Coordinates of C-alpha atoms in Angstrom, one line a residue:
Chain A
X1 CA 17.9 -82.9 70.4
X2 CA 16.0 -86.0 69.3
X3 CA 14.2 -86.7 65.9
X4 CA 11.1 -84.9 67.0
X5 CA 13.1 -81.7 67.7
X6 CA 14.7 -82.0 64.3
X7 CA 11.3 -82.4 62.6
X8 CA 9.9 -79.3 64.4
X9 CA 13.0 -77.2 63.7
X10 CA 13.7 -78.1 60.1
X11 CA 10.0 -78.4 59.2
X12 CA 9.1 -74.9 60.6
X13 CA 12.2 -73.1 59.2
X14 CA 12.2 -74.6 55.7
X15 CA 8.4 -74.6 55.5
X16 CA 8.2 -70.8 56.3
X17 CA 11.1 -70.0 53.9
X18 CA 9.5 -72.1 51.1
X19 CA 6.1 -70.5 51.7
X20 CA 7.6 -67.1 51.5
X21 CA 9.3 -67.9 48.2
X22 CA 6.0 -69.5 46.8
X23 CA 3.9 -66.5 47.8
X24 CA 6.2 -64.0 46.2
X25 CA 7.1 -66.1 43.1
X26 CA 7.2 -64.2 39.8
X27 CA 8.2 -60.8 41.3
X28 CA 9.6 -59.1 38.2
X29 CA 8.8 -55.5 38.9
X30 CA 11.5 -53.4 40.7
X31 CA 8.9 -51.4 42.6
X32 CA 7.3 -54.6 44.0
X33 CA 10.7 -56.1 44.7
X34 CA 11.9 -53.2 46.7
X35 CA 8.7 -51.9 48.3
X36 CA 6.4 -54.9 48.1
X37 CA 3.1 -55.1 46.3
X38 CA 1.7 -52.2 48.3
X39 CA -1.2 -54.2 49.9
X40 CA 0.3 -54.9 53.3
X41 CA -2.2 -54.4 56.2
X42 CA -1.2 -52.6 59.4
X43 CA -1.1 -55.8 61.5
X44 CA 1.4 -57.4 59.1
X45 CA 3.5 -54.2 59.1
X46 CA 3.4 -54.1 62.9
X47 CA 4.6 -57.7 63.2
X48 CA 7.2 -57.1 60.5
X49 CA 8.6 -54.0 62.3
X50 CA 8.6 -56.0 65.5
X51 CA 10.3 -59.0 63.9
X52 CA 13.0 -56.9 62.3
X53 CA 14.0 -55.3 65.6
X54 CA 13.7 -58.5 67.7
X55 CA 16.5 -60.6 66.4
X56 CA 17.7 -64.0 67.8
X57 CA 19.8 -61.9 70.1
X58 CA 16.7 -60.5 71.7
X59 CA 15.3 -63.9 72.6
X60 CA 18.7 -65.6 73.3
X61 CA 20.4 -62.9 75.3
X62 CA 17.6 -60.9 77.0
X63 CA 16.5 -63.7 79.4
X64 CA 20.1 -64.0 80.4
X65 CA 20.2 -60.2 81.1
X66 CA 17.1 -60.7 83.2
X67 CA 18.7 -63.6 85.1
X68 CA 22.0 -61.7 85.7
X69 CA 20.9 -58.1 86.0
X70 CA 17.1 -58.0 86.6
X71 CA 14.6 -55.9 84.8
X72 CA 16.6 -52.7 84.4
X73 CA 17.3 -53.3 80.7
X74 CA 13.6 -52.6 79.9
X75 CA 14.4 -48.8 80.4
X76 CA 16.2 -48.7 77.1
X77 CA 12.7 -49.0 75.4
X78 CA 11.2 -46.1 77.3
X79 CA 12.0 -43.8 74.4
X80 CA 10.3 -46.0 71.9
X81 CA 6.6 -44.8 72.1
X82 CA 7.5 -41.1 71.8
X83 CA 9.9 -41.8 69.0
X84 CA 7.4 -43.8 67.0
X85 CA 4.8 -41.1 67.4
X86 CA 7.3 -38.5 66.1
X87 CA 8.0 -40.7 63.1
X88 CA 4.3 -41.2 62.5
X89 CA 3.7 -37.5 62.5
X90 CA 6.7 -36.1 60.7
X91 CA 8.8 -38.8 58.9
X92 CA 6.2 -41.1 57.5
X93 CA 4.0 -38.6 55.7
X94 CA 7.0 -37.0 54.0
X95 CA 8.6 -40.4 53.0
X96 CA 5.3 -41.5 51.5
X97 CA 4.5 -38.2 49.8
X98 CA 7.9 -38.2 48.0
X99 CA 7.4 -41.9 47.2
X100 CA 11.0 -42.7 48.0
X101 CA 12.5 -46.2 48.1
X102 CA 15.0 -45.4 50.8
X103 CA 15.3 -42.9 53.5
X104 CA 18.6 -41.6 52.0
X105 CA 16.9 -40.9 48.7
X106 CA 15.0 -38.3 50.6
X107 CA 18.3 -36.7 51.7
X108 CA 19.3 -36.4 48.0
X109 CA 16.1 -34.6 47.2
X110 CA 16.3 -32.3 50.2
X111 CA 20.0 -31.6 50.1
X112 CA 22.4 -33.0 47.5
X113 CA 24.0 -36.2 46.2
X114 CA 26.9 -36.1 48.7
X115 CA 24.7 -35.9 51.7
X116 CA 22.6 -38.8 50.4
X117 CA 25.8 -40.8 49.9
X118 CA 26.9 -40.0 53.4
X119 CA 23.6 -41.1 54.9
X120 CA 23.6 -44.3 52.9
X121 CA 27.2 -44.9 53.7
X122 CA 26.7 -44.5 57.5
X123 CA 23.8 -46.9 57.2
X124 CA 25.7 -49.5 55.1
X125 CA 28.7 -49.5 57.5
X126 CA 26.8 -49.9 60.7
X127 CA 24.1 -52.2 59.4
X128 CA 26.5 -54.3 57.5
X129 CA 28.5 -54.9 60.6
X130 CA 25.4 -55.4 62.7
X131 CA 24.2 -58.0 60.2
X132 CA 27.2 -60.1 61.1
X133 CA 26.3 -60.1 64.7
X134 CA 22.7 -60.9 63.9
X135 CA 23.8 -64.1 62.2
X136 CA 26.4 -65.0 64.9
X137 CA 23.8 -65.3 67.7
X138 CA 21.8 -68.3 66.5
X139 CA 25.0 -69.9 65.3
X140 CA 26.2 -70.0 68.9
X141 CA 23.0 -71.7 69.9
X142 CA 23.1 -74.3 67.2
X143 CA 26.7 -75.0 67.5
X144 CA 26.1 -75.6 71.2
X145 CA 23.1 -77.8 70.6
X146 CA 24.5 -79.9 67.8
X147 CA 28.2 -79.6 68.6
X148 CA 28.6 -78.6 65.0
X149 CA 31.5 -76.4 64.0
X150 CA 30.5 -72.8 64.6
X151 CA 31.7 -71.8 61.1
X152 CA 29.4 -74.4 59.4
X153 CA 26.4 -73.2 61.4
X154 CA 27.0 -69.6 60.5
X155 CA 27.3 -70.4 56.8
X156 CA 24.3 -72.7 56.6
X157 CA 21.9 -70.3 58.4
X158 CA 23.2 -67.4 56.4
X159 CA 22.7 -69.2 53.1
X160 CA 19.1 -70.1 53.8
X161 CA 18.2 -66.5 54.5
X162 CA 20.1 -65.3 51.4
X163 CA 18.1 -67.7 49.2
X164 CA 14.6 -66.6 50.1
X165 CA 15.4 -62.9 50.5
X166 CA 17.1 -62.7 47.1
X167 CA 14.3 -64.7 45.5
X168 CA 11.3 -62.8 46.9
X169 CA 12.5 -59.4 47.8
X170 CA 10.7 -57.1 50.3
X171 CA 7.4 -59.0 50.2
X172 CA 9.1 -62.4 51.0
X173 CA 10.5 -60.7 54.1
X174 CA 7.1 -59.5 55.2
X175 CA 5.3 -62.7 54.5
X176 CA 7.8 -64.9 56.3
X177 CA 8.2 -62.6 59.2
X178 CA 4.5 -63.0 60.0
X179 CA 4.9 -66.7 60.6
X180 CA 8.3 -66.5 62.1
X181 CA 7.1 -64.3 64.8
X182 CA 4.3 -66.7 65.4
X183 CA 6.9 -69.5 66.0
X184 CA 8.8 -67.1 68.3
X185 CA 5.8 -66.2 70.5
X186 CA 4.6 -69.8 70.7
X187 CA 8.1 -70.9 71.8
X188 CA 8.5 -68.1 74.4
X189 CA 5.0 -68.5 75.9
X190 CA 5.4 -72.3 76.2
X191 CA 8.9 -71.9 77.8
X192 CA 7.5 -69.4 80.3
X193 CA 4.6 -71.7 81.2
X194 CA 6.9 -74.7 81.7
X195 CA 9.4 -72.6 83.7
X196 CA 6.6 -71.6 86.1
X197 CA 5.4 -75.2 86.4
X198 CA 8.9 -76.3 87.4
X199 CA 9.2 -73.9 90.4
X200 CA 9.0 -75.7 93.8
X201 CA 5.5 -76.8 94.8
X202 CA 5.3 -74.5 97.9
X203 CA 6.6 -71.4 96.1
X204 CA 3.7 -69.2 95.1
X205 CA 4.0 -66.5 92.5
X206 CA 4.1 -63.9 95.3
X207 CA 6.9 -65.8 97.0
X208 CA 8.8 -65.8 93.7
X209 CA 8.5 -62.1 93.3
X210 CA 9.6 -61.5 97.0
X211 CA 12.6 -63.8 96.4
X212 CA 13.6 -62.1 93.1
X213 CA 13.0 -58.6 94.7
X214 CA 15.3 -59.6 97.7
X215 CA 18.1 -60.3 95.2
X216 CA 17.4 -56.9 93.4
X217 CA 16.1 -58.5 90.3
X218 CA 12.9 -56.5 90.1
X219 CA 14.4 -53.0 90.0
X220 CA 12.9 -52.1 86.7
X221 CA 13.3 -48.3 87.1
X222 CA 16.5 -46.6 88.2
X223 CA 16.2 -42.9 89.1
X224 CA 20.0 -42.4 89.4
X225 CA 21.2 -39.2 87.6
X226 CA 24.7 -40.7 87.1
X227 CA 25.7 -40.6 83.4
X228 CA 27.9 -43.6 84.0
X229 CA 25.0 -45.9 84.9
X230 CA 24.0 -47.7 81.7
X231 CA 20.2 -48.1 82.3
X232 CA 18.3 -45.3 84.1
X233 CA 14.9 -43.8 83.5
X234 CA 16.6 -40.6 82.2
X235 CA 19.0 -42.4 79.8
X236 CA 15.9 -44.4 78.7
X237 CA 13.6 -41.4 78.2
X238 CA 16.1 -39.0 76.7
X239 CA 18.9 -41.2 75.2
X240 CA 16.4 -44.0 74.4
X241 CA 14.1 -41.6 72.5
X242 CA 17.0 -40.5 70.3
X243 CA 18.3 -44.1 69.8
X244 CA 14.8 -45.3 68.8
X245 CA 14.1 -42.2 66.7
X246 CA 17.4 -42.9 64.8
X247 CA 16.7 -46.6 64.4
X248 CA 13.1 -46.4 63.3
X249 CA 13.3 -43.2 61.5
X250 CA 16.6 -43.4 59.6
X251 CA 17.6 -47.1 59.4
X252 CA 16.5 -48.5 56.1
X253 CA 15.8 -51.9 57.5
X254 CA 12.9 -50.4 59.4
X255 CA 11.9 -47.6 57.0
X256 CA 11.5 -50.3 54.3
X257 CA 9.2 -52.3 56.5
X258 CA 6.7 -49.5 57.2
X259 CA 6.8 -48.0 53.8
X260 CA 5.4 -51.2 52.4
X261 CA 2.0 -50.4 53.9
X262 CA -0.9 -50.0 51.5
X263 CA -1.6 -46.5 52.8
X264 CA -0.4 -44.0 55.3
X265 CA -3.0 -45.3 57.8
X266 CA -1.7 -48.9 57.6
X267 CA 1.9 -47.7 58.0
X268 CA 1.0 -45.5 61.0
X269 CA -1.1 -48.2 62.7
X270 CA 1.8 -50.7 62.3
X271 CA 4.1 -48.3 64.1
X272 CA 1.5 -47.6 66.8
X273 CA 1.1 -51.3 67.3
X274 CA 4.8 -51.5 68.2
X275 CA 4.6 -48.3 70.4
X276 CA 2.0 -50.1 72.5
X277 CA 3.3 -53.7 72.5
X278 CA 7.1 -53.3 72.6
X279 CA 7.6 -52.5 76.3
X280 CA 5.3 -55.3 77.6
X281 CA 7.1 -57.7 75.2
X282 CA 10.5 -56.8 76.4
X283 CA 9.3 -56.8 80.0
X284 CA 8.0 -60.4 79.5
X285 CA 11.3 -61.6 78.1
X286 CA 13.3 -60.1 80.9
X287 CA 10.8 -61.4 83.4
X288 CA 11.3 -64.9 82.0
X289 CA 15.0 -64.4 82.9
X290 CA 14.1 -63.3 86.4
X291 CA 12.0 -66.4 86.9
X292 CA 14.9 -68.5 85.7
X293 CA 16.9 -66.9 88.5
X294 CA 14.2 -67.9 91.0
X295 CA 14.2 -71.5 89.5
X296 CA 18.0 -71.8 89.8
X297 CA 17.8 -70.9 93.5
X298 CA 16.2 -74.3 94.0
X299 CA 17.9 -76.3 91.3
X300 CA 21.7 -76.4 91.1
X301 CA 22.9 -74.2 88.2
X302 CA 26.1 -75.2 86.4
X303 CA 29.3 -73.3 87.3
X304 CA 29.5 -72.4 83.6
X305 CA 26.3 -72.1 81.6
X306 CA 28.5 -72.2 78.6
X307 CA 29.6 -75.8 78.5
X308 CA 32.5 -75.0 76.2
X309 CA 34.1 -73.0 79.0
X310 CA 33.9 -76.0 81.4
X311 CA 35.3 -78.3 78.8
X312 CA 38.2 -76.0 78.0
X313 CA 39.3 -75.9 81.7
X314 CA 38.9 -79.6 82.1
X315 CA 41.0 -80.3 79.0
X316 CA 43.7 -77.8 79.6
X317 CA 45.3 -78.9 82.8
X318 CA 42.8 -77.3 85.2
X319 CA 40.5 -80.2 85.9
X320 CA 41.5 -80.4 89.6
X321 CA 41.0 -76.7 90.1
X322 CA 37.7 -77.0 88.2
X323 CA 36.5 -79.9 90.4
X324 CA 37.4 -78.0 93.6
X325 CA 35.5 -74.9 92.3
X326 CA 32.5 -77.0 91.3
X327 CA 32.4 -78.7 94.7
X328 CA 32.6 -75.4 96.6
X329 CA 30.0 -73.9 94.3
X330 CA 27.5 -76.7 94.8
X331 CA 28.0 -76.6 98.6
X332 CA 27.3 -72.9 98.7
X333 CA 24.3 -73.3 96.5
X334 CA 23.0 -76.1 98.7
X335 CA 23.5 -73.8 101.8
X336 CA 21.6 -71.0 100.1
X337 CA 18.8 -73.3 99.1
X338 CA 18.5 -74.6 102.6
X339 CA 18.2 -71.0 103.9
X340 CA 15.7 -70.1 101.3
X341 CA 13.5 -73.1 102.2
X342 CA 13.7 -71.9 105.8
X343 CA 12.8 -68.4 104.6
X344 CA 9.8 -69.8 102.8
X345 CA 8.6 -71.7 105.8
X346 CA 9.0 -68.7 108.1
X347 CA 7.2 -66.5 105.5
X348 CA 4.3 -68.8 105.3
X349 CA 4.1 -69.1 109.1
X350 CA 4.1 -65.3 109.5
X351 CA 7.5 -65.3 111.2
X352 CA 8.9 -62.1 109.9
X353 CA 12.0 -62.1 112.0
X354 CA 12.8 -65.7 111.1
X355 CA 12.2 -65.0 107.4
X356 CA 14.5 -62.0 107.5
X357 CA 17.3 -63.9 109.2
X358 CA 17.0 -66.8 106.8
X359 CA 17.0 -64.6 103.7
X360 CA 20.0 -62.7 105.0
X361 CA 21.9 -66.0 105.4
X362 CA 20.8 -67.1 101.9
X363 CA 22.1 -63.9 100.3
X364 CA 25.4 -64.3 102.1
X365 CA 25.7 -67.9 100.8
X366 CA 24.7 -66.7 97.3
X367 CA 27.4 -64.0 97.4
X368 CA 29.9 -66.7 98.3
X369 CA 28.7 -68.6 95.3
X370 CA 29.2 -65.6 93.1
X371 CA 32.8 -65.2 94.4
X372 CA 33.4 -68.8 93.4
X373 CA 31.9 -68.1 90.0
X374 CA 34.2 -65.0 89.6
X375 CA 37.2 -67.2 90.5
X376 CA 36.2 -69.7 87.9
X377 CA 35.9 -67.0 85.3
X378 CA 39.3 -65.7 86.3
X379 CA 40.7 -69.2 86.0
X380 CA 39.2 -69.5 82.5
X381 CA 40.6 -66.1 81.4
X382 CA 44.0 -67.1 82.7
X383 CA 43.8 -70.4 80.8
X384 CA 42.4 -68.8 77.6
X385 CA 42.5 -65.0 77.4
X386 CA 40.2 -65.0 74.4
X387 CA 37.5 -67.0 76.2
X388 CA 34.0 -65.5 76.6
X389 CA 33.4 -65.1 80.4
X390 CA 30.1 -63.3 80.1
X391 CA 27.5 -66.1 80.7
X392 CA 24.3 -64.1 80.0
X393 CA 24.0 -65.4 76.4
X394 CA 24.1 -69.0 77.5
X395 CA 21.7 -69.1 80.5
X396 CA 18.4 -69.5 78.5
X397 CA 19.7 -72.1 76.0
X398 CA 21.2 -74.1 78.9
X399 CA 17.9 -74.1 80.7
X400 CA 16.0 -75.1 77.5
X401 CA 18.4 -78.1 76.8
X402 CA 18.4 -79.4 80.4
X403 CA 14.8 -78.9 81.6
X404 CA 12.4 -78.7 78.7
X405 CA 10.9 -81.7 76.9
X406 CA 11.7 -82.8 73.4
X407 CA 9.6 -81.2 70.8
X408 CA 9.6 -78.0 72.8
X409 CA 13.4 -77.9 72.6
X410 CA 13.0 -78.1 68.8
X411 CA 10.4 -75.3 68.9
X412 CA 12.6 -73.0 71.0
X413 CA 15.6 -73.6 68.7
X414 CA 13.3 -72.9 65.8
X415 CA 12.2 -69.7 67.5
X416 CA 15.8 -68.5 67.8
X417 CA 16.3 -69.4 64.2
X418 CA 13.1 -67.7 63.1
X419 CA 14.1 -64.5 65.0
X420 CA 17.5 -64.6 63.4
X421 CA 16.2 -65.2 59.9
X422 CA 13.5 -62.5 60.1
X423 CA 15.8 -59.7 61.2
X424 CA 18.5 -60.9 59.0
X425 CA 16.2 -60.9 55.9
X426 CA 15.0 -57.4 56.6
X427 CA 18.6 -56.2 57.0
X428 CA 19.8 -57.8 53.8
X429 CA 16.9 -56.5 51.7
X430 CA 17.5 -53.0 53.1
X431 CA 21.2 -53.2 52.5
X432 CA 20.6 -54.4 48.9
X433 CA 18.0 -51.7 48.3
X434 CA 20.1 -48.9 49.6
X435 CA 23.2 -50.1 47.6
X436 CA 21.1 -50.3 44.4
X437 CA 19.1 -47.1 44.8
X438 CA 21.6 -44.8 46.6
X439 CA 24.9 -46.0 45.1
X440 CA 24.4 -48.1 41.9
X441 CA 22.1 -45.7 40.2
X442 CA 24.5 -42.8 40.9
X443 CA 27.4 -44.7 39.3
X444 CA 25.3 -46.0 36.4
X445 CA 23.0 -43.2 35.3
X446 CA 20.2 -44.3 33.0
X447 CA 20.1 -47.8 34.4
X448 CA 16.8 -49.5 33.5
X449 CA 14.4 -51.1 35.9
X450 CA 15.5 -54.6 34.8
X451 CA 19.2 -53.7 35.5
X452 CA 18.4 -52.2 38.9
X453 CA 16.3 -55.3 39.8
X454 CA 19.2 -57.7 38.9
X455 CA 21.7 -55.4 40.7
X456 CA 19.5 -55.4 43.8
X457 CA 19.4 -59.2 43.9
X458 CA 23.2 -59.3 43.5
X459 CA 23.8 -56.7 46.1
X460 CA 21.4 -58.5 48.6
X461 CA 23.4 -61.7 48.1
X462 CA 26.7 -59.9 48.4
X463 CA 25.7 -58.3 51.7
X464 CA 24.6 -61.7 52.9
X465 CA 28.1 -63.0 52.1
X466 CA 29.7 -60.0 53.9
X467 CA 27.6 -60.6 57.0
X468 CA 28.6 -64.3 57.0
X469 CA 32.2 -63.3 56.7
X470 CA 32.0 -60.8 59.5
X471 CA 30.2 -63.3 61.7
X472 CA 33.0 -65.8 61.2
X473 CA 35.4 -63.4 62.7
X474 CA 33.2 -61.8 65.3
X475 CA 34.7 -61.6 68.8
X476 CA 32.2 -60.2 71.3
X477 CA 33.2 -57.8 74.0
X478 CA 30.1 -57.9 76.1
X479 CA 27.0 -59.8 75.5
X480 CA 25.5 -59.9 72.1
X481 CA 22.5 -57.5 72.4
X482 CA 24.6 -54.8 74.0
X483 CA 27.2 -55.1 71.3
X484 CA 24.5 -54.5 68.7
X485 CA 23.1 -51.5 70.6
X486 CA 26.5 -50.0 71.2
X487 CA 27.4 -50.3 67.5
X488 CA 24.1 -48.6 66.6
X489 CA 24.5 -45.8 69.1
X490 CA 27.8 -44.7 67.7
X491 CA 26.4 -44.1 64.2
X492 CA 22.7 -43.4 64.7
X493 CA 22.9 -40.0 66.4
X494 CA 24.6 -38.3 63.4
X495 CA 22.3 -39.9 61.0
X496 CA 19.3 -38.6 63.0
X497 CA 20.9 -35.2 63.1
X498 CA 21.0 -35.1 59.3
X499 CA 17.3 -35.9 59.1
X500 CA 16.4 -33.4 61.8
X501 CA 18.1 -30.7 59.9
X502 CA 16.4 -31.9 56.7
X503 CA 12.9 -31.8 58.3
X504 CA 13.1 -28.7 60.5
X505 CA 15.9 -26.4 59.4
X506 CA 15.0 -25.2 55.9
X507 CA 17.7 -22.6 55.7
X508 CA 20.5 -25.2 56.1
X509 CA 21.9 -26.6 52.8
X510 CA 23.7 -29.7 51.8
X511 CA 27.3 -28.5 52.2
X512 CA 26.8 -27.3 55.8
X513 CA 25.0 -30.5 56.9
X514 CA 27.5 -32.8 55.2
X515 CA 30.5 -31.3 56.9
X516 CA 28.6 -31.0 60.2
X517 CA 27.8 -34.7 60.0
X518 CA 31.4 -35.6 59.3
X519 CA 32.6 -33.5 62.3
X520 CA 29.9 -34.8 64.6
X521 CA 30.7 -38.4 63.7
X522 CA 34.4 -37.8 64.5
X523 CA 33.3 -36.2 67.8
X524 CA 31.2 -39.3 68.7
X525 CA 34.1 -41.6 68.0
X526 CA 36.5 -39.5 70.1
X527 CA 34.1 -39.4 73.0
X528 CA 33.3 -43.1 72.8
X529 CA 37.0 -44.0 73.1
X530 CA 37.7 -41.5 75.9
X531 CA 34.6 -41.4 78.1
X532 CA 32.8 -44.2 80.1
X533 CA 29.3 -42.8 79.9
X534 CA 26.3 -45.0 79.0
X535 CA 26.2 -45.7 75.3
X536 CA 22.5 -44.6 75.3
X537 CA 23.7 -40.9 75.4
X538 CA 25.7 -41.1 72.1
X539 CA 22.6 -40.8 69.8
X540 CA 21.6 -37.6 71.7
X541 CA 25.2 -36.2 71.5
X542 CA 25.7 -37.1 67.8
X543 CA 22.3 -35.6 66.8
X544 CA 22.8 -32.4 68.8
X545 CA 26.3 -31.9 67.6
X546 CA 25.2 -32.4 64.0
X547 CA 22.3 -30.0 64.2
X548 CA 24.4 -27.4 66.1
X549 CA 27.4 -27.6 63.7
X550 CA 25.0 -27.4 60.7
X551 CA 23.7 -24.1 62.0
X552 CA 27.2 -22.7 62.7
X553 CA 28.6 -23.8 59.3
X554 CA 25.6 -22.5 57.4
X555 CA 25.9 -19.1 59.2
X556 CA 29.5 -19.0 58.0
X557 CA 28.6 -20.1 54.5
X558 CA 25.8 -17.7 54.0
X559 CA 22.4 -18.6 52.5
X560 CA 22.3 -22.0 50.6
X561 CA 22.0 -21.8 46.9
X562 CA 18.6 -23.5 46.8
X563 CA 16.5 -25.7 49.0
X564 CA 13.9 -28.2 47.8
X565 CA 10.8 -26.8 49.6
X566 CA 8.7 -29.8 48.7
X567 CA 11.1 -32.0 50.7
X568 CA 10.5 -30.1 54.0
Chain B
X1 CA 13.2 -46.2 37.4
X2 CA 9.5 -45.5 37.8
X3 CA 8.7 -42.8 40.3
X4 CA 5.0 -42.4 40.5
X5 CA 3.9 -39.8 43.0
X6 CA 0.6 -40.6 44.5
X7 CA -0.6 -37.7 46.6
X8 CA -1.3 -38.7 50.2
X9 CA -4.3 -37.1 51.8
X10 CA -3.4 -34.5 54.5
X11 CA -1.7 -36.7 57.0
X12 CA -3.5 -35.7 60.2
X13 CA -7.0 -35.4 58.7
X14 CA -6.9 -39.0 57.4
X15 CA -9.4 -41.2 59.1
X16 CA -7.9 -43.7 61.6
X17 CA -10.6 -46.3 61.0
X18 CA -10.5 -47.3 64.6
X19 CA -13.6 -47.4 66.7
X20 CA -13.4 -44.8 69.5
X21 CA -10.4 -43.1 67.9
X22 CA -11.7 -40.7 65.3
X23 CA -8.5 -38.6 65.1
X24 CA -4.8 -39.4 65.1
X25 CA -4.4 -37.2 68.2
X26 CA -6.6 -39.6 70.1
X27 CA -4.5 -42.5 68.9
X28 CA -1.3 -40.9 70.0
X29 CA -2.8 -40.0 73.4
X30 CA -3.9 -43.6 73.9
X31 CA -0.3 -44.8 73.1
X32 CA 1.2 -42.2 75.5
X33 CA -1.4 -43.3 78.1
X34 CA -0.5 -47.0 77.8
X35 CA 3.2 -46.1 78.0
X36 CA 2.6 -44.0 81.2
X37 CA 0.6 -46.9 82.6
X38 CA 3.4 -49.3 82.0
X39 CA 6.1 -47.0 83.5
X40 CA 3.8 -46.5 86.5
X41 CA 3.4 -50.3 87.0
X42 CA 7.2 -50.8 86.6
X43 CA 7.9 -48.1 89.2
X44 CA 5.3 -49.7 91.5
X45 CA 7.0 -53.1 91.0
X46 CA 10.4 -51.5 91.8
X47 CA 9.2 -49.8 94.9
X48 CA 7.3 -52.8 96.2
X49 CA 10.0 -55.4 95.9
X50 CA 13.2 -53.3 96.4

C-alpha cells in the first residue's frame, strides 16, 4: 500500500460514513430512527438488501471458493428467487399492514409474549455471533495488508461502524449502503478486468474456459442425490429455499431493510431486484475466482497464499523443510505450465490427440503440486495445531496485493471495508432495534419514545462492542463464508417454522408453537453434532420439525384460548 | 410508542408501476423466468466444459 492507496481507502470510507451521518443528522423521532423516514425508493431498498447480505466475507472468501472449488457454491442461491417471491406475497403485506418495527413483534401479536421473546432470542443469539464473524473478515485483510495487530484492526473498524450507525439509525445504514455498494462493484469490476488483461497473450477466453473446465472448475450444477454433498441442485432448490426464506423473512437485519420502503410497491420491487440480480452477482464473484485459477496456471502461485503461514514455518525450525517444499512446488508448477503451453499450441493447431496428451500430463503435474501443498499444510498443522490451513480466504487478497496497481489496491481494500461496514451496520441496527422493541419495552412497560430512542442507541452500541469482543476470539473452522452460513442454518429453520405456523396454521396457539420450537431447536442441535449431511438441509429440517410438533402439541392441548385473526 | 396503522391497499391489486408488467403475477413470472434462464445457462456451462 502506498499513499495513493491510503487516500482512496480512508477517503472513501470516512467520506461515506460522514455523508451518512450528515444526511441523517437530527433524527429525533423513534419511528424514523428504527424504520427510516419512510421515503426510501425500491432501488435503494434493493441495494440495501443486497449490501446487507453481501458482507466482506462474500467478496473476500467467495473468489477463493471459486479458485479452489469452482462454481458449485452458486447453487446455494438457487432457492433465493422463490423465497423472495413467497416473502413478497405473504410476509411483506402482513408486516406492513400491522406496521411492526420487528418481525418478532408480529409473533407477539399473533401468539403471545413468550413466543415473541423466543423468536427475538433466537435472532439475537445467532445474529450477535454472526456479527462477530462479519467484523473479523476485513480485519484479516487489513492486518495482512498493513501488518497491523489483528486486534487493533478489529477494534478500529468496529468503532467506525458503531459511530455512524448509532448516530443516524436505520436511514444512515440505507444511505451509506448505497454508496458502499458502489465502491464494492467498482472494485470488483476493475479487478475482474485487470485479471483478464493479465492472462497470457495467446490464451483466448474460450481457451480459459476449456482449461478451467478441464480442472472441473466450471461444474456449476451438481445433480448428485447424496445428502452428504454440500452443494447440489437439490440442496440448493429445497434447502436453499428454506435457508433464504428464513434469512430474508425472519432475520430482522433484512426485515428492517425492506420495511423502510415508502410503500408496499417499493419494498416488493426492492426484493424482486435481488431475486433477479443475486445469482448473476454470485456467479460473477465465483467466476472471478475461476479466472484466478487460470491465471495461476501460468504465473507461479505461492505455496501459502496466507503469508503468515509461511512466516510461521520459516521462524519455527522448519525453514529447510519449507524451502524443499517450495522448490518442489515450483518445479511441478513449471512442469504443469509447460504442458499447458503445449496443450494450447496443439489446441490452436487443431491437434486434438496432442492437446489431450498434454492436458493429461498437466493435470498429473498439477496433482503432484497439490500433494506438495497438502504436505506443507500438514507440516504447518504439526508446527502449529491452531494454524488456519484453509487458504481460500487469502487467495484474492494475495492476488490483489501482488498483481494489481496502486490506487486499485486501495479501492479493493476499500471495497472489502465497505462490504464489512454495510452488513455490519445493518446487523447492529437490527440487533439494537430488536433488543429495544422486543425486550426493553417488555421489561419497562410504559417507556416513552424518548426513552426507547436512547435505549436503542445504547443497545446498538452495546451489540457493536459484543461483536468486536466475539471477533477478537473467533477461531474459524472452515472458511469464513461457510462458517456464517452454517451458523445461520442451525437457527434459521426453527425461526421460519414459527413464522410458517403463524401465517398458515390459524388453529395453533402460542403455547404449542413455543414448546414445538424449543424441541425442534434441540433436535437440530442433536442432528448437527451427530450427522454429516450438508448444512443446507438444517433449515428445512428445523422448519418441518417445528410445524409438525406444533400440530401434534396443539392436538394434545385442545383448541387455543384465542387467536388474533388480524395477524394471520 | 406510536403505532399508527396505515391501511395498505390490497396487496396483489396494487399497481406495479412497471411498463409491461401490469400485475404482480407477471412480475413474479418474469423473476422465475430469469431464474430458469440462469439455471439453464449454468447447466449448459457444466455440460459443455465437464
